[in-house]
JSON list of C-alpha atoms in Angstrom, two decimals:
[
{"chain": "A", "resi": 17, "resn": "MET", "atom": "CA", "xyz": [89.59, 93.11, 67.15]},
{"chain": "A", "resi": 18, "resn": "ILE", "atom": "CA", "xyz": [87.34, 91.57, 69.62]},
{"chain": "A", "resi": 19, "resn": "GLN", "atom": "CA", "xyz": [89.82, 88.75, 70.56]},
{"chain": "A", "resi": 20, "resn": "THR", "atom": "CA", "xyz": [92.60, 91.55, 71.38]},
{"chain": "A", "resi": 21, "resn": "ARG", "atom": "CA", "xyz": [90.01, 93.10, 73.84]},
{"chain": "A", "resi": 22, "resn": "LEU", "atom": "CA", "xyz": [89.51, 89.92, 75.61]},
{"chain": "A", "resi": 23, "resn": "PRO", "atom": "CA", "xyz": [92.55, 89.84, 77.95]},
{"chain": "A", "resi": 24, "resn": "LEU", "atom": "CA", "xyz": [92.25, 93.33, 78.85]},
{"chain": "A", "resi": 25, "resn": "LEU", "atom": "CA", "xyz": [88.58, 92.60, 79.84]},
{"chain": "A", "resi": 26, "resn": "ALA", "atom": "CA", "xyz": [89.60, 89.81, 81.78]},
{"chain": "A", "resi": 27, "resn": "THR", "atom": "CA", "xyz": [92.35, 91.89, 83.55]},
{"chain": "A", "resi": 28, "resn": "LEU", "atom": "CA", "xyz": [89.55, 94.43, 84.31]},
{"chain": "A", "resi": 29, "resn": "ALA", "atom": "CA", "xyz": [87.18, 91.83, 85.54]},
{"chain": "A", "resi": 30, "resn": "ALA", "atom": "CA", "xyz": [89.85, 90.54, 87.89]},
{"chain": "A", "resi": 31, "resn": "LEU", "atom": "CA", "xyz": [90.73, 93.76, 89.34]},
{"chain": "A", "resi": 32, "resn": "GLY", "atom": "CA", "xyz": [87.11, 94.36, 90.18]},
{"chain": "A", "resi": 33, "resn": "LEU", "atom": "CA", "xyz": [86.79, 91.11, 91.89]},
{"chain": "A", "resi": 34, "resn": "SER", "atom": "CA", "xyz": [89.84, 91.71, 94.08]},
{"chain": "A", "resi": 35, "resn": "ALA", "atom": "CA", "xyz": [87.78, 94.34, 95.90]},
{"chain": "A", "resi": 36, "resn": "CYS", "atom": "CA", "xyz": [84.79, 91.97, 96.50]},
{"chain": "A", "resi": 37, "resn": "ALA", "atom": "CA", "xyz": [83.07, 94.26, 99.01]},
{"chain": "A", "resi": 38, "resn": "GLU", "atom": "CA", "xyz": [82.24, 97.86, 98.23]},
{"chain": "A", "resi": 39, "resn": "THR", "atom": "CA", "xyz": [83.81, 100.34, 100.47]},
{"chain": "A", "resi": 40, "resn": "SER", "atom": "CA", "xyz": [81.94, 103.46, 101.44]},
{"chain": "A", "resi": 41, "resn": "VAL", "atom": "CA", "xyz": [83.15, 106.55, 103.33]},
{"chain": "A", "resi": 42, "resn": "PRO", "atom": "CA", "xyz": [81.71, 107.31, 106.78]},
{"chain": "A", "resi": 43, "resn": "PRO", "atom": "CA", "xyz": [79.58, 110.50, 106.82]},
{"chain": "A", "resi": 44, "resn": "ALA", "atom": "CA", "xyz": [81.16, 113.66, 107.94]},
{"chain": "A", "resi": 45, "resn": "THR", "atom": "CA", "xyz": [80.24, 114.76, 111.42]},
{"chain": "A", "resi": 46, "resn": "PRO", "atom": "CA", "xyz": [79.00, 118.48, 111.91]},
{"chain": "A", "resi": 47, "resn": "ASP", "atom": "CA", "xyz": [81.87, 119.09, 114.10]},
{"chain": "A", "resi": 48, "resn": "ALA", "atom": "CA", "xyz": [84.67, 117.49, 111.96]},
{"chain": "A", "resi": 49, "resn": "GLY", "atom": "CA", "xyz": [86.90, 120.50, 112.44]},
{"chain": "A", "resi": 50, "resn": "ALA", "atom": "CA", "xyz": [88.07, 123.48, 110.47]},
{"chain": "A", "resi": 51, "resn": "GLN", "atom": "CA", "xyz": [89.91, 121.37, 107.90]},
{"chain": "A", "resi": 52, "resn": "ALA", "atom": "CA", "xyz": [87.20, 120.10, 105.25]},
{"chain": "A", "resi": 53, "resn": "CYS", "atom": "CA", "xyz": [89.66, 118.05, 103.47]},
{"chain": "A", "resi": 54, "resn": "ALA", "atom": "CA", "xyz": [90.32, 115.40, 106.20]},
{"chain": "A", "resi": 55, "resn": "PRO", "atom": "CA", "xyz": [92.38, 112.76, 104.35]},
{"chain": "A", "resi": 56, "resn": "ASP", "atom": "CA", "xyz": [92.49, 110.69, 107.51]},
{"chain": "A", "resi": 57, "resn": "ARG", "atom": "CA", "xyz": [88.93, 110.01, 107.17]},
{"chain": "A", "resi": 58, "resn": "TYR", "atom": "CA", "xyz": [89.69, 108.42, 103.90]},
{"chain": "A", "resi": 59, "resn": "ALA", "atom": "CA", "xyz": [92.77, 106.67, 104.88]},
{"chain": "A", "resi": 60, "resn": "ALA", "atom": "CA", "xyz": [91.00, 103.07, 104.71]},
{"chain": "A", "resi": 61, "resn": "LEU", "atom": "CA", "xyz": [90.56, 103.61, 100.79]},
{"chain": "A", "resi": 62, "resn": "VAL", "atom": "CA", "xyz": [94.26, 103.42, 100.10]},
{"chain": "A", "resi": 63, "resn": "GLY", "atom": "CA", "xyz": [94.97, 100.24, 98.17]},
{"chain": "A", "resi": 64, "resn": "LYS", "atom": "CA", "xyz": [91.51, 99.62, 97.11]},
{"chain": "A", "resi": 65, "resn": "ASN", "atom": "CA", "xyz": [90.13, 99.83, 93.50]},
{"chain": "A", "resi": 66, "resn": "ILE", "atom": "CA", "xyz": [88.64, 103.15, 92.73]},
{"chain": "A", "resi": 67, "resn": "ALA", "atom": "CA", "xyz": [85.63, 101.50, 91.00]},
{"chain": "A", "resi": 68, "resn": "ALA", "atom": "CA", "xyz": [84.91, 99.52, 94.17]},
{"chain": "A", "resi": 69, "resn": "VAL", "atom": "CA", "xyz": [84.42, 102.55, 96.35]},
{"chain": "A", "resi": 70, "resn": "THR", "atom": "CA", "xyz": [81.55, 104.95, 97.05]},
{"chain": "A", "resi": 71, "resn": "LEU", "atom": "CA", "xyz": [82.36, 108.43, 97.52]},
{"chain": "A", "resi": 72, "resn": "PRO", "atom": "CA", "xyz": [79.88, 111.20, 98.70]},
{"chain": "A", "resi": 73, "resn": "ALA", "atom": "CA", "xyz": [78.85, 113.55, 95.89]},
{"chain": "A", "resi": 74, "resn": "ASP", "atom": "CA", "xyz": [81.05, 116.39, 96.89]},
{"chain": "A", "resi": 75, "resn": "PRO", "atom": "CA", "xyz": [82.64, 118.93, 94.62]},
{"chain": "A", "resi": 76, "resn": "MET", "atom": "CA", "xyz": [85.45, 119.20, 97.14]},
{"chain": "A", "resi": 77, "resn": "ILE", "atom": "CA", "xyz": [86.58, 115.63, 96.27]},
{"chain": "A", "resi": 78, "resn": "ARG", "atom": "CA", "xyz": [88.75, 115.23, 93.01]},
{"chain": "A", "resi": 79, "resn": "VAL", "atom": "CA", "xyz": [89.83, 111.79, 91.59]},
{"chain": "A", "resi": 80, "resn": "ILE", "atom": "CA", "xyz": [93.10, 111.93, 89.85]},
{"chain": "A", "resi": 81, "resn": "GLY", "atom": "CA", "xyz": [94.29, 109.17, 87.67]},
{"chain": "A", "resi": 82, "resn": "PRO", "atom": "CA", "xyz": [97.74, 108.99, 85.86]},
{"chain": "A", "resi": 83, "resn": "ASP", "atom": "CA", "xyz": [96.21, 110.72, 82.72]},
{"chain": "A", "resi": 84, "resn": "THR", "atom": "CA", "xyz": [93.92, 113.01, 84.30]},
{"chain": "A", "resi": 85, "resn": "MET", "atom": "CA", "xyz": [94.13, 116.62, 83.44]},
{"chain": "A", "resi": 86, "resn": "VAL", "atom": "CA", "xyz": [93.75, 118.80, 86.56]},
{"chain": "A", "resi": 87, "resn": "THR", "atom": "CA", "xyz": [93.89, 122.55, 87.28]},
{"chain": "A", "resi": 88, "resn": "MET", "atom": "CA", "xyz": [96.86, 123.71, 89.38]},
{"chain": "A", "resi": 89, "resn": "ASP", "atom": "CA", "xyz": [95.08, 125.96, 91.57]},
{"chain": "A", "resi": 90, "resn": "HIS", "atom": "CA", "xyz": [95.61, 124.88, 95.21]},
{"chain": "A", "resi": 91, "resn": "ASN", "atom": "CA", "xyz": [92.56, 124.44, 97.44]},
{"chain": "A", "resi": 92, "resn": "PRO", "atom": "CA", "xyz": [93.42, 123.42, 101.05]},
{"chain": "A", "resi": 93, "resn": "GLU", "atom": "CA", "xyz": [89.74, 122.29, 101.35]},
{"chain": "A", "resi": 94, "resn": "ARG", "atom": "CA", "xyz": [89.85, 120.00, 98.54]},
{"chain": "A", "resi": 95, "resn": "LEU", "atom": "CA", "xyz": [90.51, 116.28, 98.94]},
{"chain": "A", "resi": 96, "resn": "ASN", "atom": "CA", "xyz": [92.75, 114.68, 96.10]},
{"chain": "A", "resi": 97, "resn": "ILE", "atom": "CA", "xyz": [92.44, 111.05, 95.64]},
{"chain": "A", "resi": 98, "resn": "ASP", "atom": "CA", "xyz": [95.08, 109.54, 93.54]},
{"chain": "A", "resi": 99, "resn": "HIS", "atom": "CA", "xyz": [94.96, 106.22, 91.64]},
{"chain": "A", "resi": 100, "resn": "ASP", "atom": "CA", "xyz": [97.19, 104.28, 89.38]},
{"chain": "A", "resi": 101, "resn": "ALA", "atom": "CA", "xyz": [96.61, 103.03, 85.97]},
{"chain": "A", "resi": 102, "resn": "SER", "atom": "CA", "xyz": [94.94, 99.97, 87.36]},
{"chain": "A", "resi": 103, "resn": "GLY", "atom": "CA", "xyz": [92.47, 101.78, 89.49]},
{"chain": "A", "resi": 104, "resn": "ILE", "atom": "CA", "xyz": [94.33, 101.23, 92.82]},
{"chain": "A", "resi": 105, "resn": "ILE", "atom": "CA", "xyz": [94.07, 104.20, 95.09]},
{"chain": "A", "resi": 106, "resn": "THR", "atom": "CA", "xyz": [97.61, 105.39, 95.90]},
{"chain": "A", "resi": 107, "resn": "GLY", "atom": "CA", "xyz": [97.27, 108.41, 97.96]},
{"chain": "A", "resi": 108, "resn": "LEU", "atom": "CA", "xyz": [95.22, 111.08, 99.51]},
{"chain": "A", "resi": 109, "resn": "ARG", "atom": "CA", "xyz": [96.21, 114.80, 99.77]},
{"chain": "A", "resi": 110, "resn": "CYS", "atom": "CA", "xyz": [94.63, 118.11, 100.39]},
{"chain": "A", "resi": 111, "resn": "GLY", "atom": "CA", "xyz": [94.95, 120.74, 97.68]}
]
């Protein structure tokens, strides 16, 4: 069983190495405007591995993977960060 997991572990390690430097999000400015979501602030994260980014501890940020169950309520102030099965961030949207 361990031998069947080795290719998976090697793949995950390679994905982690593809994003050598950790990416962090710039802090919000007090006058960031009325829209708290601000996906343009996080645009540099698209294409990066979700495991290699540092996000602020904010309940208004929701990370959504392909198998993640989420509520269907719409909150225009919440930032949704979508990523694919390999952990690559594919999109940012408010809601």
